[in-house]
XYZ file of C-alpha atoms in Angstrom:
762
model
C -51.450 -9.034 -12.853
C -49.186 -6.932 -10.600
C -50.716 -4.955 -7.750
C -50.408 -1.207 -8.444
C -48.126 0.668 -6.072
C -49.959 2.941 -3.641
C -48.567 6.437 -3.109
C -49.256 8.930 -0.337
C -48.659 12.545 -1.405
C -47.573 14.739 1.488
C -47.958 18.444 0.704
C -48.811 21.853 2.090
C -52.371 23.031 1.499
C -51.221 25.924 -0.699
C -49.564 23.432 -3.074
C -52.732 21.432 -3.644
C -53.061 22.438 -7.291
C -49.560 21.190 -8.139
C -50.144 18.078 -6.061
C -53.322 17.197 -7.954
C -51.549 17.704 -11.276
C -48.757 15.315 -10.231
C -51.261 12.825 -8.852
C -53.181 12.775 -12.134
C -49.946 12.012 -14.047
C -49.015 9.231 -11.644
C -52.490 7.708 -11.840
C -52.239 7.713 -15.634
C -49.149 5.489 -15.194
C -51.106 3.014 -13.087
C -50.325 4.159 -9.541
C -52.968 4.555 -6.813
C -52.634 7.961 -5.178
C -53.975 8.553 -1.691
C -54.499 11.932 -0.106
C -54.242 13.697 -3.447
C -57.771 12.656 -4.290
C -59.173 11.901 -0.833
C -58.083 14.859 1.226
C -61.412 16.638 1.007
C -63.114 13.451 2.206
C -61.289 13.508 5.537
C -63.483 15.277 8.144
C -61.777 18.008 10.119
C -61.645 17.093 13.775
C -60.206 14.479 16.103
C -60.205 11.764 13.426
C -58.223 13.841 10.936
C -54.819 12.580 12.109
C -56.079 9.017 12.483
C -57.277 9.033 8.883
C -53.883 10.256 7.679
C -52.062 7.587 9.719
C -54.277 4.868 8.303
C -53.657 6.228 4.811
C -49.880 6.078 5.249
C -50.117 2.561 6.690
C -51.797 1.351 3.494
C -49.360 2.811 0.950
C -46.003 1.639 -0.402
C -44.353 5.004 -1.066
C -44.608 8.505 0.373
C -44.010 11.370 -2.071
C -43.051 14.587 -0.298
C -43.872 17.725 -2.302
C -41.597 20.274 -0.629
C -42.009 24.022 -1.048
C -41.707 27.216 0.963
C -45.194 26.512 2.329
C -44.071 23.336 4.108
C -42.307 25.419 6.763
C -45.708 26.626 8.018
C -47.600 23.370 7.510
C -48.836 21.683 10.692
C -49.180 18.284 9.013
C -46.285 17.635 6.611
C -43.539 17.109 9.204
C -45.832 14.776 11.204
C -46.642 12.780 8.066
C -42.987 12.414 7.105
C -41.850 11.492 10.610
C -44.579 8.861 10.865
C -43.719 7.520 7.403
C -40.061 7.299 8.338
C -40.824 5.441 11.553
C -42.991 3.021 9.556
C -40.051 2.409 7.196
C -41.846 3.755 4.136
C -39.835 4.748 1.076
C -39.876 8.574 1.027
C -39.214 10.415 -2.240
C -38.737 14.184 -1.832
C -39.675 16.359 -4.839
C -38.599 19.985 -4.347
C -41.181 22.016 -6.281
C -39.518 25.385 -5.668
C -36.154 26.784 -4.521
C -37.041 26.982 -0.820
C -34.446 25.561 1.576
C -35.412 22.332 3.306
C -37.810 23.002 6.166
C -35.938 22.940 9.458
C -38.281 20.396 11.025
C -37.542 17.925 8.197
C -33.743 18.178 8.142
C -32.974 15.170 10.359
C -34.968 12.791 8.173
C -34.988 14.219 4.659
C -31.546 15.820 4.442
C -29.864 12.531 3.570
C -32.272 11.602 0.810
C -31.639 12.074 -2.886
C -33.956 14.945 -3.698
C -35.464 15.685 -7.078
C -35.576 19.377 -7.998
C -38.478 20.287 -10.243
C -36.601 23.225 -11.770
C -33.896 20.875 -13.064
C -36.375 19.194 -15.418
C -37.621 20.706 -18.693
C -41.225 19.948 -17.730
C -43.370 18.569 -14.952
C -43.976 15.474 -17.111
C -40.253 14.614 -17.261
C -39.966 15.023 -13.482
C -42.847 12.582 -13.032
C -41.120 10.212 -15.486
C -38.065 10.219 -13.219
C -40.296 9.498 -10.211
C -41.825 6.646 -12.181
C -38.365 5.126 -12.843
C -37.432 5.281 -9.171
C -40.691 3.718 -8.087
C -40.277 0.929 -10.628
C -36.813 0.257 -9.164
C -38.489 0.054 -5.768
C -41.102 -2.385 -7.107
C -38.394 -4.703 -8.486
C -36.428 -4.542 -5.235
C -39.609 -5.266 -3.255
C -40.252 -8.387 -5.296
C -36.823 -9.608 -4.185
C -37.741 -8.930 -0.558
C -35.623 -5.781 -0.293
C -37.399 -2.662 0.966
C -34.813 0.065 0.871
C -35.338 3.247 2.815
C -31.637 3.795 3.376
C -29.544 6.373 1.640
C -27.235 4.049 -0.217
C -29.508 4.539 -3.219
C -29.977 8.215 -2.420
C -26.510 9.665 -2.338
C -24.855 7.602 -5.016
C -25.191 4.453 -7.039
C -25.780 1.204 -5.232
C -22.778 -1.079 -4.935
C -23.870 -4.682 -5.342
C -21.125 -7.297 -5.207
C -22.601 -10.788 -5.317
C -19.085 -12.125 -4.874
C -18.159 -10.614 -1.514
C -15.489 -12.424 0.492
C -14.677 -11.488 4.085
C -11.092 -12.119 5.155
C -11.360 -11.384 8.857
C -11.588 -7.598 9.047
C -11.078 -7.149 5.294
C -13.653 -6.856 2.537
C -12.671 -8.465 -0.755
C -14.357 -9.508 -3.984
C -13.980 -12.733 -5.880
C -13.602 -11.857 -9.557
C -16.003 -14.099 -11.413
C -14.953 -15.680 -14.739
C -16.982 -13.270 -16.877
C -15.498 -10.285 -15.038
C -11.976 -11.654 -15.490
C -12.617 -12.150 -19.174
C -13.949 -8.614 -19.471
C -10.891 -7.172 -17.712
C -8.291 -9.107 -19.700
C -9.792 -9.550 -23.175
C -8.008 -6.459 -24.550
C -4.786 -7.117 -22.635
C -1.477 -7.063 -24.518
C 1.466 -8.578 -22.663
C 4.090 -6.115 -21.495
C 7.780 -6.578 -22.475
C 8.698 -7.959 -19.022
C 5.818 -10.435 -18.829
C 7.834 -13.671 -18.951
C 10.315 -12.548 -16.313
C 7.402 -11.383 -14.107
C 5.747 -14.775 -14.508
C 8.911 -16.531 -13.383
C 9.312 -14.208 -10.399
C 5.723 -14.780 -9.220
C 6.064 -18.565 -9.429
C 9.287 -18.434 -7.468
C 8.413 -15.783 -4.855
C 4.600 -16.254 -4.527
C 4.255 -12.462 -4.002
C 5.065 -9.690 -6.456
C 4.828 -5.881 -6.483
C 4.270 -4.317 -9.918
C 5.381 -0.710 -10.238
C 5.201 2.212 -12.633
C 4.288 5.814 -11.933
C 2.025 5.765 -14.988
C -1.043 3.650 -15.738
C 0.772 1.089 -17.865
C -1.676 -1.784 -17.290
C -0.232 -3.049 -13.992
C -3.613 -4.322 -12.774
C -4.479 -6.302 -15.908
C -0.904 -7.618 -16.020
C -1.373 -8.843 -12.451
C -4.658 -10.556 -13.328
C -3.068 -12.270 -16.333
C -0.158 -13.466 -14.202
C -2.467 -14.875 -11.523
C -4.627 -16.694 -14.051
C -1.516 -18.206 -15.618
C -0.609 -19.847 -12.288
C -3.743 -22.007 -12.539
C -5.426 -20.771 -9.321
C -9.100 -21.686 -8.925
C -10.201 -18.212 -7.827
C -8.975 -14.631 -8.150
C -9.851 -12.290 -5.259
C -9.361 -8.518 -5.188
C -8.658 -7.063 -1.748
C -9.324 -3.363 -1.223
C -6.270 -1.157 -0.618
C -7.317 -0.353 2.961
C -5.554 -3.610 3.868
C -2.076 -3.660 5.346
C 0.601 -6.324 5.219
C -0.231 -7.097 8.870
C -3.888 -7.749 7.904
C -2.833 -10.291 5.295
C -0.566 -12.120 7.714
C -3.188 -12.098 10.487
C -6.130 -13.410 8.436
C -6.630 -16.887 7.024
C -6.012 -17.240 3.303
C -8.028 -19.491 1.025
C -6.445 -22.367 -0.885
C -5.633 -22.186 -4.615
C -6.449 -18.476 -4.754
C -4.807 -15.558 -6.498
C -4.993 -12.285 -4.548
C -4.546 -8.822 -6.019
C -4.453 -5.396 -4.378
C -4.124 -2.360 -6.604
C -2.842 1.106 -5.757
C -1.151 0.297 -2.450
C 0.565 3.187 -0.698
C 3.402 3.376 1.868
C 0.887 2.751 4.668
C 0.610 -0.843 3.475
C 4.080 -1.579 4.829
C 3.774 0.222 8.178
C 5.662 -1.448 11.051
C 6.679 -4.338 8.814
C 9.904 -6.344 8.868
C 11.527 -8.781 6.425
C 10.390 -11.604 8.727
C 6.726 -10.634 8.322
C 7.069 -10.483 4.535
C 8.627 -13.959 4.561
C 5.827 -15.180 6.846
C 3.243 -13.980 4.315
C 5.045 -15.741 1.462
C 5.143 -18.888 3.553
C 1.366 -18.713 4.106
C 0.858 -18.284 0.380
C 2.995 -21.338 -0.324
C 1.134 -23.445 2.249
C -2.236 -22.546 0.680
C -0.873 -22.850 -2.878
C -1.909 -19.243 -3.467
C -0.319 -16.116 -4.963
C -0.372 -12.368 -4.322
C 0.142 -9.442 -6.728
C 0.313 -5.831 -5.530
C 0.364 -2.773 -7.798
C 1.636 0.680 -6.954
C 2.522 3.952 -8.639
C 4.725 4.949 -5.699
C 8.265 3.711 -5.287
C 8.008 3.632 -1.509
C 8.390 -0.056 -0.662
C 10.999 -1.066 1.946
C 14.436 -1.883 0.470
C 14.051 -5.568 1.326
C 11.005 -5.846 -0.982
C 11.795 -5.601 -4.670
C 9.650 -3.625 -7.109
C 9.079 -5.067 -10.590
C 8.676 -2.521 -13.358
C 5.809 -2.790 -15.858
C 6.510 -0.952 -19.103
C 4.044 0.430 -21.628
C 2.849 -2.319 -24.011
C 3.051 -1.895 -27.797
C 0.540 0.900 -28.537
C -0.281 -0.382 -32.031
C -1.110 -3.863 -30.720
C -3.262 -2.369 -27.952
C -5.226 -0.303 -30.494
C -5.600 -3.267 -32.826
C -6.903 -5.441 -29.966
C -9.439 -2.766 -28.929
C -10.643 -2.343 -32.496
C -11.013 -6.093 -32.825
C -12.977 -6.241 -29.576
C -15.344 -3.377 -30.375
C -15.547 -3.759 -34.139
C -14.919 -7.478 -34.612
C -12.385 -6.742 -37.371
C -8.633 -6.571 -36.895
C -7.999 -5.827 -40.579
C -9.525 -2.353 -40.466
C -7.199 0.226 -42.021
C -5.976 2.626 -39.369
C -5.143 6.122 -40.708
C -1.484 7.076 -40.507
C -2.419 10.166 -38.491
C -3.877 7.922 -35.773
C -0.799 5.689 -35.708
C 1.400 8.721 -35.198
C -0.938 10.048 -32.488
C -0.994 6.841 -30.391
C 2.756 6.378 -30.223
C 3.768 5.862 -26.556
C 0.177 6.353 -25.378
C -1.007 4.492 -22.280
C -3.508 1.610 -22.593
C -6.408 3.520 -20.989
C -5.804 6.444 -23.346
C -5.911 4.138 -26.363
C -9.207 2.713 -25.105
C -10.660 6.247 -25.237
C -9.186 6.831 -28.703
C -10.908 3.681 -29.945
C -14.280 5.102 -28.903
C -13.692 8.101 -31.205
C -12.830 5.790 -34.087
C -15.768 3.387 -33.733
C -18.290 5.644 -35.541
C -15.803 5.826 -38.438
C -15.390 2.044 -38.615
C -19.166 1.600 -38.379
C -19.747 4.030 -41.267
C -21.615 6.555 -39.099
C -18.931 9.243 -39.554
C -15.974 9.953 -41.769
C -12.465 10.319 -40.433
C -12.694 14.032 -41.230
C -15.500 14.300 -38.637
C -13.237 13.107 -35.823
C -9.914 14.289 -37.182
C -9.680 17.160 -34.681
C -9.112 14.606 -31.888
C -5.874 13.487 -33.511
C -4.533 16.873 -34.600
C -2.692 17.284 -31.325
C -2.703 15.797 -27.873
C -5.367 17.353 -25.642
C -2.871 18.103 -22.889
C -0.570 19.932 -25.309
C -3.466 21.861 -26.863
C -4.841 22.984 -23.482
C -1.392 23.941 -22.171
C -0.800 26.004 -25.294
C -4.149 27.771 -24.765
C -3.229 28.830 -21.233
C 0.247 29.972 -22.306
C -1.273 32.141 -25.028
C -4.279 33.499 -23.106
C -3.263 33.090 -19.470
C -2.619 36.786 -18.922
C -6.291 37.571 -19.587
C -8.251 36.974 -16.397
C -11.491 37.427 -18.330
C -10.675 34.658 -20.840
C -9.237 32.331 -18.185
C -12.357 32.754 -16.032
C -14.589 31.945 -19.007
C -12.523 28.953 -20.117
C -12.266 27.469 -16.636
C -15.952 28.053 -15.863
C -16.854 26.163 -19.040
C -14.526 23.328 -18.065
C -16.151 22.921 -14.646
C -19.779 23.431 -15.682
C -19.442 21.759 -19.141
C -22.833 23.177 -20.106
C -25.141 25.621 -18.351
C -27.531 28.469 -18.962
C -25.850 31.653 -20.113
C -27.371 33.415 -17.134
C -25.613 31.135 -14.643
C -22.464 31.024 -16.766
C -22.095 34.798 -16.511
C -22.643 34.604 -12.745
C -19.985 31.885 -12.416
C -17.463 33.785 -14.579
C -17.900 36.999 -12.584
C -17.553 35.081 -9.329
C -14.296 33.476 -10.513
C -12.880 36.789 -11.722
C -13.648 38.386 -8.360
C -12.023 35.473 -6.524
C -8.848 35.549 -8.640
C -8.420 39.262 -9.374
C -6.177 40.021 -6.377
C -3.707 37.351 -7.582
C -3.862 38.146 -11.311
C -1.828 40.786 -13.143
C -3.677 43.749 -14.592
C -4.707 43.224 -18.208
C -5.669 45.198 -21.259
C -9.142 44.172 -22.332
C -9.406 42.752 -25.843
C -12.694 43.414 -27.588
C -14.126 40.418 -29.399
C -17.486 39.728 -30.890
C -19.534 36.802 -29.601
C -18.566 34.419 -32.393
C -14.836 35.100 -31.957
C -15.036 34.585 -28.203
C -16.903 31.294 -28.494
C -14.431 30.073 -31.095
C -11.479 30.923 -28.850
C -13.100 29.087 -25.949
C -14.003 26.051 -28.087
C -17.607 26.635 -27.012
C -21.023 26.855 -28.629
C -24.393 28.384 -27.805
C -27.694 26.471 -27.699
C -31.129 26.813 -26.073
C -32.752 24.956 -23.178
C -36.176 24.921 -21.530
C -35.999 26.188 -17.933
C -38.627 25.812 -15.216
C -39.289 29.183 -13.531
C -42.095 30.725 -11.511
C -43.427 31.860 -14.905
C -43.659 28.206 -16.029
C -41.232 26.808 -18.625
C -39.355 29.311 -20.769
C -36.705 29.043 -23.480
C -33.269 30.268 -22.387
C -29.838 30.658 -23.987
C -27.153 28.260 -22.780
C -23.479 27.647 -23.481
C -21.327 24.507 -23.510
C -17.899 23.136 -24.393
C -17.779 21.693 -27.891
C -15.552 18.904 -26.575
C -16.792 18.149 -23.054
C -14.327 15.261 -22.755
C -11.580 17.896 -22.465
C -13.074 19.524 -19.354
C -11.037 17.437 -16.903
C -7.797 18.218 -18.745
C -8.560 21.959 -18.672
C -9.258 21.900 -14.930
C -6.159 19.888 -14.027
C -3.917 21.862 -16.382
C -5.005 25.098 -14.699
C -4.374 23.446 -11.305
C -0.842 22.479 -12.331
C 0.086 25.688 -14.161
C -1.293 28.208 -11.657
C -0.349 26.678 -8.314
C -0.411 29.949 -6.385
C -4.174 30.389 -6.832
C -5.243 26.883 -5.856
C -6.929 28.019 -2.597
C -8.849 30.711 -4.533
C -10.020 28.153 -7.094
C -11.322 25.926 -4.304
C -13.106 28.911 -2.748
C -14.796 29.606 -6.083
C -15.989 26.010 -6.346
C -17.562 26.414 -2.919
C -19.267 29.583 -4.135
C -20.704 27.693 -7.117
C -22.126 25.017 -4.831
C -23.782 27.634 -2.636
C -25.254 29.457 -5.639
C -27.226 26.551 -7.097
C -28.905 23.215 -6.399
C -29.020 22.182 -10.041
C -26.661 20.039 -12.107
C -24.096 22.858 -11.866
C -23.684 21.888 -8.205
C -22.997 18.295 -9.240
C -20.436 19.567 -11.745
C -18.684 21.498 -8.971
C -18.682 18.382 -6.772
C -17.065 16.386 -9.576
C -14.435 19.107 -9.984
C -13.630 19.070 -6.255
C -13.297 15.278 -6.389
C -10.877 15.521 -9.337
C -8.762 18.093 -7.506
C -8.832 16.055 -4.280
C -7.553 13.091 -6.239
C -4.669 15.301 -7.338
C -4.006 16.986 -3.949
C -6.016 15.411 -1.125
C -4.177 17.266 1.618
C -4.983 20.755 0.308
C -8.598 20.003 -0.649
C -9.256 18.423 2.720
C -7.733 21.406 4.486
C -9.494 24.078 2.411
C -12.900 22.447 1.834
C -13.726 18.957 3.078
C -12.896 19.448 6.742
C -14.815 22.731 6.782
C -17.827 21.355 4.919
C -17.989 18.222 7.047
C -18.833 20.333 10.111
C -20.757 23.105 8.339
C -24.178 24.154 9.610
C -25.478 23.848 6.041
C -26.335 20.139 5.769
C -26.195 20.423 1.946
C -22.437 21.057 2.149
C -22.072 18.103 4.489
C -23.945 15.941 2.023
C -21.731 17.211 -0.804
C -18.724 16.160 1.262
C -20.111 12.627 1.394
C -20.689 12.583 -2.372
C -17.127 13.749 -3.025
C -15.664 11.087 -0.742
C -17.699 8.451 -2.579
C -16.379 9.718 -5.918
C -12.835 9.589 -4.568
C -13.227 6.021 -3.384
C -14.876 4.768 -6.567
C -11.555 3.802 -8.151
C -10.117 2.757 -4.754
C -7.106 5.019 -5.317
C -7.895 7.218 -2.295
C -9.754 4.673 -0.204
C -7.124 4.443 2.515
C -7.080 8.226 3.024
C -10.877 8.363 3.024
C -10.874 5.565 5.605
C -8.557 7.535 7.905
C -10.696 10.632 7.442
C -13.943 8.862 8.344
C -12.320 7.233 11.350
C -11.233 10.677 12.527
C -14.631 12.301 11.971
C -16.652 9.574 13.665
C -14.305 9.811 16.675
C -14.970 13.537 17.232
C -17.433 13.163 20.120
C -17.604 16.910 20.715
C -18.635 17.735 17.136
C -22.086 16.424 16.222
C -21.978 17.729 12.637
C -18.641 16.088 11.918
C -19.929 12.807 13.299
C -23.111 13.185 11.229
C -21.021 13.484 8.059
C -18.942 10.464 8.990
C -22.045 8.411 9.764
C -23.727 9.500 6.525
C -20.669 8.509 4.504
C -20.626 5.065 6.114
C -24.156 4.507 4.801
C -22.884 4.689 1.229
C -20.625 2.254 -0.586
C -17.803 3.658 1.557
C -19.241 1.726 4.493
C -19.387 -1.348 2.294
C -15.760 -0.966 1.215
C -14.706 -0.572 4.861
C -16.959 -3.371 6.144
C -16.970 -4.716 8.822
C -14.890 -1.929 10.403
C -17.586 0.535 9.345
C -19.956 -1.122 11.838
C -17.640 -0.239 14.728
C -17.365 3.370 13.543
C -21.157 3.700 13.420
C -21.476 2.121 16.855
C -19.049 4.695 18.268
C -21.188 7.548 16.926
C -24.368 5.986 18.316
C -22.859 5.381 21.754
C -21.481 8.896 22.105
C -24.178 11.008 20.424
C -27.255 8.817 20.417
C -29.959 11.441 20.758
C -29.028 13.850 17.916
C -27.556 11.226 15.563
C -29.728 8.141 15.994
C -31.589 8.782 12.711
C -28.376 9.109 10.725
C -26.708 6.077 12.290
C -29.809 3.915 11.903
C -30.113 4.793 8.216
C -26.478 3.908 7.638
C -26.740 0.613 9.498
C -29.892 -0.159 7.485
C -28.148 0.607 4.204
C -25.244 -1.667 5.068
C -27.586 -4.409 6.252
C -29.525 -4.314 2.999
C -26.318 -5.113 1.149
C -26.243 -8.390 3.063
C -28.200 -9.876 0.172
C -24.845 -10.313 -1.549
C -23.250 -12.869 0.774
C -23.806 -15.155 3.778
C -20.488 -14.050 5.259
C -21.610 -10.434 5.125
C -24.822 -11.158 7.068
C -23.075 -13.388 9.573
C -20.616 -10.586 10.374
C -23.515 -8.140 10.794
C -25.453 -10.285 13.283
C -22.304 -11.323 15.114
C -21.425 -7.645 15.562
C -24.819 -6.786 17.061
C -24.852 -9.839 19.349
C -21.440 -8.836 20.709
C -22.769 -5.310 21.206
C -25.776 -6.650 23.129
C -23.475 -8.700 25.384
C -21.539 -5.526 26.181
C -24.771 -3.647 26.942
C -26.039 -6.382 29.285
C -22.708 -6.369 31.091
C -22.671 -2.605 31.542
C -26.370 -1.823 32.002
C -29.473 -3.885 32.823
C -31.627 -1.767 30.463
C -31.149 -2.847 26.851
C -34.486 -1.581 25.486
C -32.933 1.188 23.369
C -30.530 -1.193 21.624
C -33.272 -3.814 21.143
C -35.515 -1.209 19.485
C -32.587 -0.050 17.372
C -31.683 -3.580 16.247
C -35.180 -4.603 15.192
C -35.820 -1.313 13.384
C -32.865 -2.266 11.150
C -33.302 -6.007 10.617
C -37.026 -5.696 9.841
C -36.077 -3.938 6.600
C -35.170 -7.061 4.601
C -37.884 -9.630 4.140
C -35.554 -12.147 2.474
C -32.715 -11.785 4.980
C -32.962 -15.285 6.452
C -33.453 -17.255 3.218
C -29.846 -18.586 2.998
C -29.738 -19.734 6.630
C -30.949 -22.894 8.382
C -32.892 -23.051 11.655
C -29.775 -23.354 13.841
C -28.189 -20.307 12.199
C -31.355 -18.189 12.454
C -31.638 -19.110 16.118
C -28.004 -18.177 16.757
C -28.458 -14.835 14.967
C -31.680 -13.775 16.728
C -31.943 -15.598 20.049
C -30.221 -13.067 22.324
C -32.217 -10.137 20.978
C -35.433 -12.164 20.964
C -35.208 -13.044 24.659
C -34.334 -9.455 25.565
C -37.333 -8.169 23.591
C -39.717 -10.667 25.249
C -38.614 -9.658 28.737
C -40.673 -6.471 28.409
C -44.242 -5.861 27.289
C -42.906 -2.673 25.672
C -40.551 -4.493 23.284
C -42.129 -7.939 22.809
C -43.906 -6.937 19.593
C -40.573 -6.165 17.916
C -39.442 -9.778 17.738
C -42.940 -11.219 17.342
C -43.617 -9.042 14.294
C -40.326 -10.149 12.754
C -41.244 -13.809 13.254
C -44.763 -13.198 11.908
C -43.304 -11.711 8.728
C -41.295 -14.885 8.098
C -43.233 -17.933 9.288
C -45.497 -18.232 6.255
C -42.565 -18.575 3.836
C -39.993 -20.112 6.162
C -41.684 -21.851 9.138
C -38.880 -24.402 9.366
C -36.239 -21.682 9.813
C -37.927 -20.063 12.837
C -39.310 -23.148 14.562
C -36.152 -23.792 16.637
C -36.000 -20.162 17.786
C -39.629 -20.169 18.966
C -39.242 -23.629 20.529
C -36.371 -22.344 22.684
C -38.288 -19.195 23.634
C -41.364 -21.290 24.506
C -39.245 -23.365 26.886
C -37.187 -20.462 28.234
C -36.299 -20.535 31.940
C -37.769 -17.032 32.395
C -41.518 -17.305 32.912
C -42.336 -13.974 31.222
C -40.579 -15.041 28.007
C -42.352 -18.418 28.102
C -45.744 -16.862 28.725
C -45.504 -14.214 26.016
C -44.336 -16.748 23.423
C -47.154 -19.189 24.278
C -49.809 -16.436 24.275
C -48.611 -15.234 20.877
C -48.827 -18.749 19.432
C -52.316 -19.309 20.867
C -53.530 -15.979 19.550
C -52.233 -16.791 16.078
C -53.808 -20.265 15.994
C -57.151 -18.822 17.116
C -57.194 -15.990 14.563
C -59.659 -16.367 11.698
C -57.306 -15.153 8.963
C -54.000 -16.784 9.913
C -54.870 -19.884 11.913
C -53.636 -22.255 9.194
C -50.261 -20.520 9.041
C -49.784 -20.747 12.805
C -50.978 -24.346 12.931
C -48.411 -25.319 10.291
C -45.774 -23.423 12.226
C -46.771 -25.152 15.470
C -46.276 -28.537 13.789
C -42.701 -27.505 12.947
C -42.156 -26.547 16.589
C -43.523 -29.872 17.836
C -40.980 -31.695 15.678
C -38.244 -30.030 17.734
C -40.093 -30.947 20.910
C -40.080 -34.590 19.773
C -36.341 -34.512 19.189
C -35.717 -33.042 22.622
């Protein structure tokens, strides 16, 4: 039977009633709650703090119940700081609308907070807590104790197929993934000539301004060559990187969405050198681009749109298992000259019809006209009415929201745009007519207020899938008010912490993908150094969204490099460091380690928390690959060598290192004794030089010797026979103490036997 997770509930005294209610719900789900039920048992006096510390030491998770009362609490900030230093998982639940208490900003600001008012009931909020804690339990069973913000800001990126090519991060596409990517592929008209060109040249650039299936064409071409592996390299790479790094044999490489920066400072000789390396390793390279900016000495190969009917038929066959399904004539007319990704979306609308869940009449509106044409026609007909435009655009951004907030958003947009909009004659419409014109509908939601949960009117788009088209069509048609639109999106984010804020973040990301230069200038650069940490955190989320499809990864990389280099701007560096703790740092690995080091070295005191969390997040992803971990430890050992050369006092870096590497119990499983010794020896001897830091390395060894005594025996043998007497003495005393302890003597005796085996060999 599984041990129940133990939870410490940190709260202000005035929130005790809410705390007890939450504790009771958690206990009903099988959790053990401390402090919620035992607080009255703690005697007031000198032992009060000791009792709290001991309580936190015994639990797995700390649940912070944040409210306006926390600001005046003399205990909550101490509890959270202690929990953070003990590497406990902290889950913040915001039980009212109060801003985050100032004394908690450094630690809690980067965490993914739950807002009670965004849930229809307290029970559903506790259900969400339950899901997160179950995720933690599963991760713990795998030896991963995550306190970092990779899981807080955005989804976790887990690539079990990571490949490091020098300074580049790449992913080997496993057979199942390749099958998934290519199973609906229809060959393009030029396929056979492209195949011949790749076999002859070894490297090929596929081009089309539209999404014609260049990536899947590239994968199909590489597989046809008979390579043993297919590896995707992220588009932060340059041609120089590929020439500089060693390539693997019998491998097909693909990089999608390259930009002109890929060819910087390149010559025909370098391109020929790369092709020569590919030939020597019997490998191939395919690049895709939507920009026609390659040097004249590198040819671009066009990829046309594949037959739309065949693409639809293949998708139907894949999803429905039946290629003989009758396709209505209206659909055939609609898909003519459509791009493959658009047809994939169309298929999703048709599936309920093929499965008998709907009739074609139910989905017919999708095929009556193209969304882009329909939305453009709407703006041409109603664009002179600021009132209607503000309502339509607000619906597109928010998708669905309470009517109360919708009215606030509409009025804010009208005020922002009115100076740039022509005067209009108001048209009176009743509610039904207005909703019909906006393609919207009204419904009701339950909202959490200070009067408990109440029913409230809300409004939403009838076709939420059209929201992106509406936003981008407005952006393209009304170019002169782009800065005002961005200002309004900022206003929305400052007005709310609910899902409407997330909707605004998504909208900013979509617009940045369309015009990165303007959005960076008007919003991202300003937010990244804003005093409001919530805007800085939103900046990180938007950058993550931009990098998700890798299309803007190079620009995001340049931006983060710039921000982390700004030594005179702590907030800007904080944002850069926070971003590197998300999958952005993973995509840019191992260069992200150097960026984080720069921040730490130049602003250690104010930014140590942020940098440590980001390093920890990146380190926890080391579970995906030996190469990843080896690069991590190699980086820190090089850093330690630099510190010893420049300064005799390395205590701060030693503390920093062990606070990170102690986070993953299973970190050393893939490595043998020689490798573990190489990874830890330098830091171990530095830690043992001082009585202040010796426990750091000894605790790490203690946590591992029961499961892996053979992996740590060589390390301890070398420390036991170290030329420095203090290191020798502290290692020997630790071993003796362990062998004499009542509870763990057998573990240490077994470990000592492993050490003696090394002594016999030497």
